[in-house]
Amino acid sequence: MAKHCVSASPSSTPLLKDELDIVIPTIRNLDFLEMWRPFFQPYHLIIVQDGDPSKVIKVPEGFDYELYNRNDINKILGPKASCISFKDSACRCFGYMVSKKKYIYTIDDDCFVAKDPTGKEINALEQHIKNLLCPSTPFFFNTLYDPYRDGADFVRGYPFSLREGVPTAVSHGLWLNIPDYDAPTQLVKPLERNTRYVDAVMTIPKGTLFPMCGMNLAFDRELIGPAMYFGLMGDGQPIGRYDDMWAGWCIKVICDHLGLGVKTGLPYIWHSKASNPFVNLKKEYKGIYWQEELIPFFQSVALPKECTSVQKCYLELSKQVKAKLGKVDDYFNKLADAMIIWIEAWDDLNPSTPTAAKLPNGSSK
Amino acid sequence: MAKHCVSASPSSTPLLKDELDIVIPTIRNLDFLEMWRPFFQPYHLIIVQDGDPSKVIKVPEGFDYELYNRNDINKILGPKASCISFKDSACRCFGYMVSKKKYIYTIDDDCFVAKDPTGKEINALEQHIKNLLCPSTPFFFNTLYDPYRDGADFVRGYPFSLREGVPTAVSHGLWLNIPDYDAPTQLVKPLERNTRYVDAVMTIPKGTLFPMCGMNLAFDRELIGPAMYFGLMGDGQPIGRYDDMWAGWCIKVICDHLGLGVKTGLPYIWHSKASNPFVNLKKEYKGIYWQEELIPFFQSVALPKECTSVQKCYLELSKQVKAKLGKVDDYFNKLADAMIIWIEAWDDLNPSTPTAAKLPNGSSK
């Protein structure tokens, strides 16, 4: 019988209150937090201010937060700040690095509280925490979706030896209203809205890549944090809007290698506003083209068994990026270098999680 | 933009009326068809009567059907009838073989019409047909599920070269009320009912195995029929309740090899009655044990590129079953032989679909 691993929390104690930071990249006042107050106020926020550092970002009263602008990032990382993107929401990954907590939830500032089909407001963070605290099942598909949810289990024919599952490293949430479409699809379907509430959480199988969106995303920093790098995007770079995709491909091959799980599905947030498709097309067009080479690359990445920590995996991946994608465009040589700088900066700020970090099953070192 | 490939049919013309057979294995009068009358009556039924052939099975008035009992099967197949199980619902695959239609829907006689969350009766067959007529996307995961459904599409980061999809060979539907649990789970959770309606259809990714249940299943006979063999179960065999699982593992590795898609999710049927868990345990216990060796076997099956038709793939698979599973138990030697007999019988009854059948992309021969 599948264990149901998270009990409903007594309403007085928010789950993981002292073990989770909420990371928000922004260029504007954070009025959107008003709507999230009942769910976010108990948690600590890390706000990464993008763009002009002299602008003052207003945060609603009563939230506990730290805020970093570009000057702060430059001061803290010195020359290594080059790995953090500017004028792109990719800058959010700086927040992952300065956090000292075990878990991260990151959300965009145009995302509001969604309602479930009964009209109840969805506590997205609570669902992400449940997803992260329950195991994943990447080695075999369960047709009734997450076997650890109440009212569900493993179906007939599911091997018993796989029912313990593996630790979940990433929980990828979805969006009602404005779907996360690329610019060409936005242009073709400007009026399409996502109204379908799919009441499911599932593990993305081992060996399968997916498009990870950074709008509504949670992860276990200790298990996968050093691979959650959002790349070089925005100011001075030939590409944008592939920051979360890049991170998603990297974390997936590393999770597959280390035996960690990635879940997608619930919770939904309400995505309020479509970004400008013409601007998006300009940011994306090289990505749309390069992606056709990136996917086969990531599908064929093999990490040697010596790669027993996330950092080792990530450094090996940067080598392979340089060797195999450098010829697609020189951008990937720069990106591969930035991946190394990112890991160095991560280890500087997180000296307690050394390169040979302990694996969940204790098999490392 | 993803094409929406099936328009709502005008209510006067049921979809694929002359191209689909409904296969029902049974030992009792088919009163359950009354509830399905509005949906099934336009279609032809193939009833495979299991058990005592002298028993008369009553079929409600107004249905167009043919019925085969064990005597008929023996007469039609002669010595090759040995490949068709007796006293087990695995006998249903005889119906797949005698059909002359392009599509098959198979359903158990304890399955009734389910209702969607709005209270509307679900036309399961219509949803299966939609699933089969829309492409599948096995090479990359789409986080908004089936991109070909109304109101959905491929999300940002989905490679454009993969958006045409591949032909769908199998549509696996689910069950409300009594979930399809194995005997140990039934014993531990006798009162669990599936009440969660998940409004999704998805492709099971390439390289991922799943537990295929035969209760509510549709497929394209021309694309995958010869692999839809439900094995040797029931009377005289050491195992039961693994007929559909066996078929599911076989069809999945063959679909993966041939570039065909397998979908799961909608539609739901209402599964009325749990079978006896003690009886089930007796049927299943060897399967539960063997399964631990079968899954790694199927996960590592490699079919050579010369296998360009379903029949060739299936014969190659039978060879590998004998070579690698024969040592697990002599049963698998018998099963491997039965797999060959099944293909011979299939080809006898379906001379127009020769061994070197045309592949969907025309690449065979």
XYZ file of C-alpha atoms in Angstrom:
730
model
C 0.000 0.000 0.000
C 1.385 3.399 -0.910
C 2.149 5.543 2.079
C 0.437 8.898 2.200
C 3.402 10.889 3.275
C 2.057 14.316 4.218
C -0.819 14.746 6.609
C -2.972 17.813 6.275
C -1.195 20.387 8.398
C -3.034 21.771 11.385
C -3.965 25.237 10.144
C -1.886 26.839 12.894
C 1.491 25.558 11.622
C 2.343 26.166 7.966
C 4.297 23.271 6.492
C 8.089 23.735 6.440
C 7.745 27.306 7.722
C 11.443 27.572 8.612
C 12.785 25.387 5.850
C 11.544 27.132 2.723
C 12.266 30.453 1.001
C 10.055 32.031 -1.637
C 12.110 33.558 -4.465
C 10.524 36.312 -6.564
C 12.238 38.082 -9.458
C 10.693 41.466 -10.172
C 10.995 44.932 -11.640
C 7.911 46.391 -9.977
C 6.112 46.915 -6.673
C 4.976 43.629 -5.256
C 1.282 44.378 -4.880
C 0.543 40.863 -6.098
C 1.635 39.620 -2.677
C -1.561 40.998 -1.137
C -3.496 38.181 -2.683
C -0.977 35.607 -1.492
C -0.830 36.987 2.063
C -2.769 34.144 3.727
C -0.413 31.605 2.194
C 2.973 33.347 1.959
C 3.123 35.603 5.005
C 4.533 32.929 7.349
C 7.464 32.333 4.984
C 10.624 34.272 4.257
C 10.853 35.957 0.839
C 13.963 36.499 -1.256
C 13.274 39.234 -3.784
C 15.656 39.568 -6.714
C 15.214 43.012 -8.224
C 15.977 43.067 -11.924
C 16.806 46.163 -13.995
C 17.571 49.635 -12.613
C 18.930 49.185 -9.064
C 18.050 52.758 -8.097
C 14.342 52.022 -8.422
C 12.629 51.349 -5.111
C 10.490 48.217 -5.028
C 7.620 48.413 -2.562
C 6.781 45.283 -0.633
C 3.441 45.157 1.201
C 3.630 45.497 4.988
C 4.036 42.452 7.141
C 6.146 40.275 4.869
C 9.529 39.068 6.039
C 11.964 39.543 3.157
C 15.437 40.283 1.923
C 15.900 42.101 -1.395
C 18.867 42.039 -3.742
C 19.350 44.419 -6.651
C 22.101 44.301 -9.252
C 24.505 46.251 -7.064
C 24.025 43.730 -4.280
C 24.617 40.824 -6.626
C 27.802 42.426 -7.946
C 29.016 43.112 -4.412
C 28.315 39.601 -3.147
C 29.631 37.658 -6.131
C 32.334 40.025 -7.408
C 33.560 38.932 -10.852
C 31.464 35.773 -10.569
C 28.350 37.961 -10.865
C 28.841 37.522 -14.622
C 26.953 34.227 -14.392
C 23.770 35.984 -13.205
C 21.612 37.317 -16.025
C 20.443 40.942 -16.105
C 17.180 42.276 -17.509
C 15.704 38.802 -17.577
C 13.828 36.804 -14.975
C 16.720 34.328 -15.154
C 18.221 36.552 -12.442
C 16.004 34.683 -9.985
C 18.534 31.906 -9.633
C 20.674 34.265 -7.570
C 17.984 33.845 -4.939
C 18.443 30.078 -4.974
C 22.112 30.573 -4.297
C 21.840 32.996 -1.365
C 19.070 31.043 0.350
C 20.106 28.968 3.323
C 16.960 26.866 3.357
C 16.349 23.310 2.211
C 13.435 24.168 -0.077
C 12.713 26.907 -2.607
C 9.454 28.030 -4.131
C 9.689 30.527 -6.976
C 6.789 32.413 -8.505
C 6.365 35.253 -11.003
C 4.836 38.537 -9.922
C 2.030 38.286 -12.479
C 0.736 35.075 -10.938
C -2.277 35.154 -8.656
C -4.181 32.692 -6.529
C -6.232 30.302 -8.673
C -9.454 28.600 -7.666
C -10.205 24.906 -7.869
C -13.411 23.727 -9.583
C -15.324 24.040 -6.303
C -14.364 27.728 -6.127
C -11.897 27.267 -3.286
C -8.665 29.275 -3.387
C -5.701 27.024 -4.061
C -2.814 27.097 -1.612
C -0.196 26.458 -4.286
C 2.696 26.412 -1.865
C 1.111 23.739 0.318
C 0.561 21.486 -2.703
C 4.174 21.961 -3.847
C 5.362 20.995 -0.382
C 3.228 17.857 -0.492
C 4.674 17.032 -3.899
C 8.224 17.479 -2.618
C 7.693 15.488 0.576
C 6.141 12.500 -1.224
C 8.337 10.210 -3.311
C 8.401 10.104 -7.101
C 8.049 7.068 -9.349
C 10.240 7.665 -12.425
C 10.867 4.034 -13.412
C 7.354 2.884 -14.294
C 4.155 4.770 -15.144
C 1.211 4.616 -12.730
C -2.018 5.060 -14.666
C -3.856 6.517 -11.645
C -1.189 9.227 -11.423
C 0.477 9.997 -8.065
C 0.070 6.777 -6.066
C 0.816 8.591 -2.807
C -2.233 10.866 -2.909
C -5.272 10.178 -0.782
C -7.638 7.847 -2.590
C -4.984 6.614 -5.002
C -2.422 3.841 -5.048
C -0.313 1.734 -7.353
C -2.463 -0.183 -9.825
C -2.346 -3.878 -10.659
C 0.821 -4.697 -12.549
C 2.993 -2.082 -10.861
C 6.170 -3.847 -9.686
C 6.283 -4.051 -5.907
C 10.018 -3.415 -5.821
C 9.423 0.066 -7.261
C 6.691 1.147 -4.857
C 8.981 2.839 -2.368
C 9.716 5.460 -5.010
C 12.659 7.853 -4.959
C 13.110 11.285 -3.341
C 11.389 14.106 -5.179
C 13.709 16.944 -6.154
C 11.421 19.175 -8.241
C 7.713 20.051 -8.272
C 6.538 21.801 -11.434
C 3.178 23.568 -11.105
C 0.839 24.723 -13.864
C -1.181 27.784 -14.822
C -4.818 28.564 -15.380
C -5.894 31.428 -17.649
C -2.824 32.415 -19.735
C -0.993 29.250 -20.757
C 2.768 29.237 -21.093
C 2.944 29.365 -24.890
C 5.837 30.382 -27.095
C 5.584 33.492 -29.247
C 4.452 31.728 -32.450
C 1.611 29.984 -30.598
C 0.700 33.223 -28.818
C 0.507 34.952 -32.175
C -1.668 32.259 -33.701
C -3.955 31.809 -30.681
C -4.084 35.176 -28.936
C -7.378 34.404 -27.241
C -6.674 30.924 -25.975
C -7.063 30.539 -22.210
C -6.376 27.471 -20.137
C -9.592 26.631 -18.318
C -8.988 22.918 -17.839
C -8.262 22.008 -14.239
C -6.551 18.627 -14.331
C -6.617 17.144 -10.849
C -3.361 15.225 -11.119
C 0.236 15.155 -10.036
C 2.561 12.828 -11.851
C 6.197 11.869 -12.077
C 7.895 12.618 -15.374
C 9.401 9.255 -16.319
C 13.128 8.658 -16.340
C 14.614 9.399 -19.750
C 11.865 11.844 -20.725
C 12.557 15.566 -21.070
C 9.932 18.227 -20.412
C 9.555 21.982 -20.782
C 10.044 23.301 -17.254
C 8.435 26.674 -16.651
C 9.834 28.891 -13.890
C 6.560 30.682 -13.132
C 5.357 28.287 -10.434
C 8.138 25.969 -9.398
C 9.434 24.373 -6.208
C 12.500 22.284 -5.521
C 14.704 20.763 -2.892
C 17.878 22.872 -2.835
C 19.840 20.211 -1.038
C 19.012 17.594 -3.620
C 19.209 19.601 -6.855
C 19.920 23.293 -6.094
C 23.322 23.569 -7.826
C 21.763 22.428 -11.117
C 18.954 24.993 -10.959
C 20.946 27.544 -12.959
C 18.836 29.671 -15.286
C 21.672 30.389 -17.720
C 22.712 33.530 -19.572
C 19.699 35.411 -20.876
C 18.579 38.957 -21.465
C 20.988 41.907 -21.455
C 23.978 41.271 -23.740
C 22.808 37.762 -24.667
C 21.371 36.547 -27.968
C 18.414 34.811 -26.342
C 15.699 35.105 -23.726
C 12.786 33.064 -22.383
C 14.841 29.873 -22.387
C 16.201 30.299 -18.869
C 13.772 27.900 -17.222
C 13.856 25.526 -20.194
C 17.626 25.273 -19.958
C 17.448 24.638 -16.236
C 14.714 22.052 -16.808
C 16.738 20.043 -19.272
C 19.799 20.166 -17.017
C 17.984 19.175 -13.836
C 16.130 16.370 -15.596
C 19.196 14.587 -16.908
C 20.885 15.024 -13.525
C 17.837 13.797 -11.582
C 17.674 10.795 -13.912
C 21.331 10.078 -13.299
C 21.137 10.469 -9.517
C 17.828 8.643 -9.127
C 15.762 11.666 -8.111
C 12.203 12.473 -9.097
C 10.562 15.358 -10.968
C 6.819 15.899 -10.630
C 4.426 17.998 -12.663
C 0.749 18.880 -12.446
C -0.919 20.458 -9.415
C -0.839 23.142 -8.100
C -2.262 25.720 -10.479
C -1.707 29.448 -10.159
C -3.701 32.091 -12.070
C -1.447 33.612 -14.710
C -2.895 37.045 -15.239
C -1.349 38.550 -18.313
C 0.158 37.367 -21.570
C 3.489 38.967 -22.331
C 3.914 40.728 -25.671
C 4.263 38.068 -28.390
C 6.291 40.348 -30.695
C 8.829 41.063 -27.965
C 8.820 37.376 -27.064
C 9.456 36.355 -30.645
C 12.564 38.516 -30.725
C 13.819 36.926 -27.504
C 12.937 33.399 -28.524
C 13.751 33.029 -32.163
C 17.274 31.720 -31.735
C 16.068 29.432 -28.997
C 13.378 27.992 -31.238
C 16.046 27.155 -33.756
C 18.753 25.984 -31.341
C 16.288 23.899 -29.399
C 16.144 21.430 -32.251
C 19.797 20.644 -31.522
C 19.554 21.002 -27.755
C 16.888 18.332 -27.315
C 18.840 15.559 -29.066
C 21.893 16.668 -27.079
C 20.110 16.366 -23.731
C 18.397 13.145 -24.808
C 21.782 11.564 -25.387
C 23.741 12.999 -22.452
C 25.390 10.251 -20.445
C 26.938 11.129 -17.100
C 29.709 8.835 -15.873
C 29.203 7.006 -12.597
C 31.930 9.090 -10.958
C 29.427 11.957 -11.009
C 28.013 11.293 -7.544
C 26.966 14.822 -6.604
C 24.916 17.486 -8.311
C 27.974 19.698 -8.642
C 30.040 16.965 -10.283
C 27.179 16.206 -12.656
C 26.778 19.861 -13.515
C 30.467 20.411 -14.217
C 30.516 17.333 -16.427
C 27.447 18.659 -18.232
C 29.184 21.996 -18.833
C 32.068 20.104 -20.446
C 29.704 18.263 -22.755
C 27.871 21.503 -23.587
C 31.145 23.041 -24.691
C 32.234 19.969 -26.633
C 28.956 19.311 -28.429
C 26.996 22.571 -28.524
C 29.915 24.988 -28.944
C 29.779 24.297 -32.660
C 26.077 25.205 -32.837
C 26.891 28.727 -31.671
C 29.674 30.392 -29.725
C 26.992 31.365 -27.195
C 27.169 27.829 -25.811
C 30.885 28.189 -25.093
C 30.065 31.258 -23.013
C 27.202 29.425 -21.361
C 29.403 26.434 -20.547
C 31.900 28.787 -18.867
C 29.094 30.464 -16.953
C 27.922 27.060 -15.721
C 31.334 26.539 -14.123
C 31.327 30.020 -12.589
C 27.850 29.359 -11.237
C 29.037 26.226 -9.437
C 32.050 28.064 -8.028
C 29.808 30.858 -6.782
C 27.333 28.333 -5.363
C 30.086 26.577 -3.430
C 31.458 29.931 -2.165
C 28.057 30.821 -0.729
C 27.210 27.295 0.400
C 30.405 25.929 1.899
C 28.483 23.359 3.909
C 27.288 21.544 0.794
C 30.616 20.456 -0.685
C 31.063 19.134 -4.203
C 30.815 15.539 -3.039
C 27.455 16.115 -1.405
C 25.780 13.166 0.210
C 23.353 11.377 -2.051
C 19.927 10.495 -0.700
C 20.747 6.802 -0.568
C 24.117 7.467 1.015
C 25.981 6.009 -1.943
C 28.243 8.958 -2.694
C 31.871 9.755 -1.892
C -0.435 25.390 -33.617
C -1.583 21.892 -32.786
C -4.276 20.624 -35.092
C -7.487 19.534 -33.454
C -7.984 16.390 -35.408
C -11.488 15.201 -34.588
C -14.489 17.454 -34.892
C -17.490 16.722 -32.727
C -19.518 14.286 -34.781
C -22.982 15.318 -35.824
C -25.122 13.235 -33.466
C -26.671 11.366 -36.381
C -23.452 9.655 -37.494
C -21.488 7.785 -34.854
C -17.752 8.071 -35.407
C -16.165 5.149 -37.280
C -19.469 3.244 -37.263
C -18.302 0.756 -39.906
C -14.662 0.659 -38.916
C -14.807 -0.467 -35.299
C -15.783 -3.660 -33.471
C -16.545 -3.882 -29.774
C -15.065 -7.020 -28.211
C -16.614 -8.348 -24.993
C -15.421 -11.442 -23.143
C -18.120 -12.875 -20.914
C -19.561 -15.822 -19.008
C -22.984 -14.312 -18.332
C -25.982 -12.625 -19.925
C -25.046 -9.237 -21.271
C -27.579 -7.110 -19.425
C -24.892 -4.507 -18.895
C -25.333 -3.556 -22.559
C -28.689 -1.923 -21.742
C -26.871 0.956 -20.138
C -24.511 1.279 -23.094
C -27.293 1.098 -25.698
C -27.198 4.789 -26.709
C -23.467 4.535 -27.361
C -22.866 0.962 -28.549
C -25.970 0.061 -30.529
C -24.701 1.494 -33.844
C -21.588 -0.687 -33.659
C -20.955 -4.346 -34.285
C -20.161 -6.503 -31.237
C -17.881 -9.525 -31.071
C -18.746 -11.544 -27.979
C -16.234 -14.124 -26.821
C -17.994 -16.555 -24.517
C -15.674 -18.027 -21.922
C -16.275 -21.217 -19.940
C -19.012 -23.771 -20.621
C -19.939 -23.533 -24.322
C -23.326 -25.129 -23.753
C -24.482 -22.178 -21.691
C -26.645 -19.717 -23.607
C -25.590 -16.090 -23.284
C -28.469 -13.661 -23.687
C -27.767 -10.465 -25.562
C -30.325 -7.644 -25.293
C -32.481 -7.080 -28.370
C -31.360 -4.736 -31.069
C -27.630 -5.243 -30.910
C -25.747 -6.442 -33.959
C -23.335 -9.152 -32.825
C -21.460 -12.355 -33.506
C -20.705 -14.725 -30.631
C -17.931 -17.285 -30.336
C -17.760 -19.981 -27.666
C -14.924 -22.425 -27.062
C -16.258 -24.866 -29.633
C -16.267 -22.120 -32.259
C -12.724 -21.112 -31.385
C -11.539 -24.718 -31.636
C -13.298 -25.141 -34.968
C -11.934 -21.945 -36.475
C -8.360 -22.234 -35.248
C -7.944 -26.023 -35.102
C -4.773 -26.970 -33.225
C -3.783 -23.316 -33.121
C -6.659 -22.741 -30.675
C -4.109 -23.705 -28.010
C -2.900 -20.105 -28.005
C -6.294 -18.828 -26.817
C -6.766 -18.957 -23.047
C -9.774 -20.675 -21.474
C -11.549 -19.672 -18.244
C -9.843 -16.300 -18.244
C -10.798 -13.012 -19.838
C -7.600 -13.348 -21.869
C -9.834 -15.221 -24.315
C -10.963 -11.815 -25.560
C -7.995 -11.569 -27.892
C -9.674 -14.136 -30.116
C -12.119 -11.351 -30.903
C -9.295 -9.097 -32.056
C -8.183 -11.796 -34.441
C -11.557 -12.532 -36.077
C -12.489 -8.880 -36.450
C -12.156 -7.443 -39.919
C -12.284 -3.829 -38.779
C -9.534 -1.269 -38.413
C -10.334 -0.418 -34.775
C -11.216 -2.428 -31.674
C -12.774 -1.334 -28.427
C -12.845 -3.901 -25.634
C -14.743 -3.603 -22.385
C -15.545 -5.867 -19.443
C -19.131 -6.807 -18.695
C -18.977 -5.345 -15.180
C -18.229 -1.869 -16.512
C -20.989 0.709 -16.721
C -21.385 4.231 -18.037
C -19.601 6.738 -15.790
C -20.564 10.366 -15.286
C -18.300 13.344 -15.645
C -18.148 15.941 -12.830
C -21.063 17.844 -14.373
C -23.220 14.715 -14.116
C -23.202 14.026 -17.842
C -22.943 10.409 -18.988
C -19.569 9.763 -20.587
C -19.515 8.325 -24.097
C -16.358 6.310 -23.509
C -16.193 4.968 -27.019
C -16.313 8.420 -28.585
C -13.419 9.586 -26.413
C -11.359 6.507 -27.316
C -11.964 7.208 -30.978
C -10.805 10.794 -30.520
C -7.710 9.530 -28.753
C -6.945 7.111 -31.579
C -7.563 9.625 -34.353
C -5.321 12.291 -32.813
C -1.545 11.839 -32.892
C 0.589 10.947 -29.889
C 3.709 12.708 -28.637
C 6.022 10.049 -27.176
C 9.342 11.856 -27.616
C 8.892 14.839 -25.299
C 6.480 15.528 -22.441
C 3.842 18.234 -22.839
C 2.975 19.678 -19.428
C -0.545 20.688 -20.533
C -1.205 17.034 -21.473
C -2.725 16.210 -24.874
C -1.782 19.193 -27.077
C -4.404 18.235 -29.656
C -7.407 18.729 -27.385
C -9.570 21.820 -27.651
C -8.170 24.596 -25.516
C -4.732 23.027 -25.273
C -1.543 23.165 -27.295
C 2.174 22.585 -27.073
C 3.754 24.750 -24.398
C 6.792 27.014 -24.704
C 9.933 24.938 -25.083
C 8.295 22.077 -26.970
C 10.442 21.398 -30.054
C 8.615 22.383 -33.216
C 9.970 19.419 -35.133
C 8.066 17.090 -32.801
C 4.691 18.809 -33.012
C 3.308 16.681 -35.818
C 3.309 13.742 -33.442
C 3.087 10.088 -34.463
C 0.080 7.822 -35.157
C -1.714 6.614 -32.052
C -2.000 2.839 -31.800
C -3.521 2.383 -28.347
C -5.938 4.314 -26.124
C -6.028 3.138 -22.494
C -9.044 4.325 -20.526
C -9.516 4.453 -16.762
C -12.095 3.498 -14.143
C -14.118 5.317 -11.553
C -15.394 3.524 -8.449
C -13.443 0.226 -8.171
C -9.833 0.891 -9.112
C -7.787 -1.757 -10.856
C -5.747 -2.900 -7.861
C -3.844 -6.137 -7.387
C -4.964 -8.617 -4.739
C -2.579 -7.422 -1.993
C -3.762 -3.817 -2.390
C -7.402 -4.970 -2.542
C -6.867 -6.855 0.701
C -5.275 -3.896 2.432
C -7.707 -1.270 1.114
C -11.018 -3.058 0.602
C -13.019 0.148 0.821
C -10.962 2.379 -1.453
C -12.923 3.818 -4.364
C -11.584 5.957 -7.164
C -13.574 9.192 -7.118
C -11.000 11.446 -8.740
C -11.942 12.446 -12.270
C -8.724 13.569 -13.932
C -9.612 15.499 -17.073
C -6.552 14.515 -19.075
C -5.313 12.355 -21.892
C -1.595 11.905 -22.242
C 0.970 10.009 -24.247
C 3.060 7.527 -22.306
C 6.605 8.564 -23.185
C 8.858 6.415 -25.314
C 10.916 4.061 -23.189
C 8.410 4.014 -20.318
C 6.395 0.909 -19.481
C 2.924 1.054 -17.946
C 0.357 -1.367 -16.526
C -2.198 -1.732 -19.316
C -5.626 -2.785 -18.108
C -7.936 -4.593 -20.541
C -11.184 -3.388 -18.961
C -11.586 -0.260 -21.065
C -9.174 -0.318 -23.969
C -9.159 0.665 -27.629
C -6.588 0.171 -30.348
C -5.869 0.341 -34.027
C -5.784 -3.272 -35.255
C -3.961 -2.345 -38.423
C -1.198 -0.607 -36.529
C -0.737 -2.916 -33.540
C -3.317 -5.752 -33.614
C -0.912 -8.694 -33.986
C 0.878 -7.655 -30.774
C -2.344 -7.459 -28.749
C -2.039 -11.051 -27.590
C -3.292 -11.644 -24.054
C -1.096 -14.666 -23.438
C -1.731 -17.973 -21.716
C -3.801 -17.524 -18.590
C -6.475 -19.332 -16.641
C -7.297 -23.001 -17.208
C -4.174 -25.183 -17.093
C -1.846 -22.221 -16.615
C 0.050 -21.224 -13.489
C -1.086 -17.601 -13.640
C -4.030 -15.295 -14.219
C -4.794 -11.568 -14.239
C -1.582 -10.787 -16.118
C -3.096 -11.138 -19.589
C -3.527 -7.435 -20.207
C -0.267 -6.579 -18.440
C 1.637 -8.946 -20.708
C -0.018 -7.461 -23.776
C 0.717 -3.963 -22.490
C 4.417 -4.580 -22.083
C 4.635 -6.204 -25.517
C 2.695 -3.503 -27.351
C 4.654 -0.749 -25.629
C 8.096 -1.954 -26.663
C 6.809 -2.571 -30.182
C 5.106 0.828 -30.415
C 8.326 2.436 -29.186
C 10.294 0.570 -31.830
C 7.894 1.367 -34.678
C 7.311 4.992 -33.686
C 3.679 4.579 -32.633
C 1.899 6.222 -29.730
C 0.134 4.911 -26.626
C -2.257 7.181 -24.762
C -3.792 6.894 -21.312
C -6.323 8.873 -19.295
C -9.852 9.666 -20.456
C -12.349 8.105 -20.895
C -13.550 6.725 -17.589
C -16.008 3.864 -17.223
C -17.768 2.951 -13.946
C -16.288 -0.288 -12.661
C -19.055 -1.789 -10.596
C -17.675 -4.646 -8.599
C -14.369 -5.667 -7.074
C -13.419 -9.244 -7.850
C -12.622 -11.549 -4.945
C -9.180 -10.627 -3.598
C -8.501 -14.136 -2.270
C -9.204 -15.694 -5.644
C -7.175 -12.938 -7.274
C -4.231 -13.560 -4.982
C -4.140 -17.182 -6.048
C -4.171 -16.166 -9.726
C -1.649 -13.406 -9.289
C 0.962 -14.591 -6.882
C 3.365 -16.011 -9.441
C 2.875 -12.930 -11.574
C 3.723 -10.660 -8.676
C 6.972 -12.548 -8.287
C 7.801 -13.010 -11.972
C 6.977 -9.419 -12.719
C 10.121 -8.331 -10.950
C 12.078 -10.116 -13.697
C 9.702 -9.254 -16.515
C 9.975 -5.494 -16.091
C 13.778 -5.359 -16.412
C 13.456 -7.710 -19.393
C 10.985 -5.471 -21.209
C 12.924 -2.349 -20.207
C 15.989 -3.727 -21.948
C 14.388 -5.330 -25.019
C 16.001 -4.077 -28.205
C 14.374 -4.917 -31.525
C 16.646 -4.921 -34.572
C 15.884 -2.524 -37.380
C 14.918 -5.411 -39.661
C 11.756 -5.688 -37.585
C 9.653 -3.416 -39.753
C 6.217 -4.882 -39.076
C 4.297 -5.744 -35.935
C 4.479 -9.439 -36.790
C 8.243 -9.378 -37.242
C 8.629 -7.478 -33.971
C 6.396 -9.928 -32.176
C 8.216 -13.012 -33.463
C 11.533 -11.474 -32.450
C 10.078 -10.726 -29.016
C 8.969 -14.350 -28.628
C 12.549 -15.420 -29.355
C 13.880 -13.096 -26.669
C 11.208 -14.278 -24.218
C 12.353 -17.849 -24.702
C 16.044 -16.953 -24.482
C 15.836 -14.714 -21.444
C 12.694 -15.624 -19.511
C 12.697 -19.381 -20.143
C 15.095 -19.738 -17.257
C 12.752 -17.869 -14.892
C 10.117 -20.568 -15.393
C 9.299 -23.126 -18.039
C 5.963 -21.319 -18.409
C 7.724 -18.679 -20.482
C 8.918 -21.298 -22.966
C 5.296 -22.313 -23.455
C 4.258 -18.694 -23.693
C 6.957 -17.961 -26.277
C 5.671 -20.867 -28.388
C 2.106 -19.619 -28.004
C 3.203 -16.177 -29.216
C 4.383 -17.766 -32.463
C 1.169 -19.783 -32.837
C -0.832 -16.598 -32.221
C 0.948 -14.833 -35.085
C 0.413 -17.811 -37.394
C -3.282 -17.876 -36.507
C -3.523 -14.106 -36.946
C -1.987 -14.317 -40.400
C -4.295 -17.229 -41.343
C -7.350 -15.166 -40.455
C -5.970 -11.889 -41.802
C -4.237 -12.771 -45.057
C -4.501 -9.200 -46.277
C -2.132 -7.909 -43.595
C 1.032 -9.803 -44.453
C 4.039 -10.078 -42.180
C 5.766 -7.162 -43.847
C 2.858 -4.833 -43.244
C 3.168 -1.279 -44.376
C 4.380 1.076 -41.683
C 2.524 4.356 -41.162
C 5.375 6.375 -42.623
C 5.715 4.047 -45.562
C 9.245 3.074 -44.604
C 8.768 -0.699 -44.540
C 9.531 -3.471 -47.027
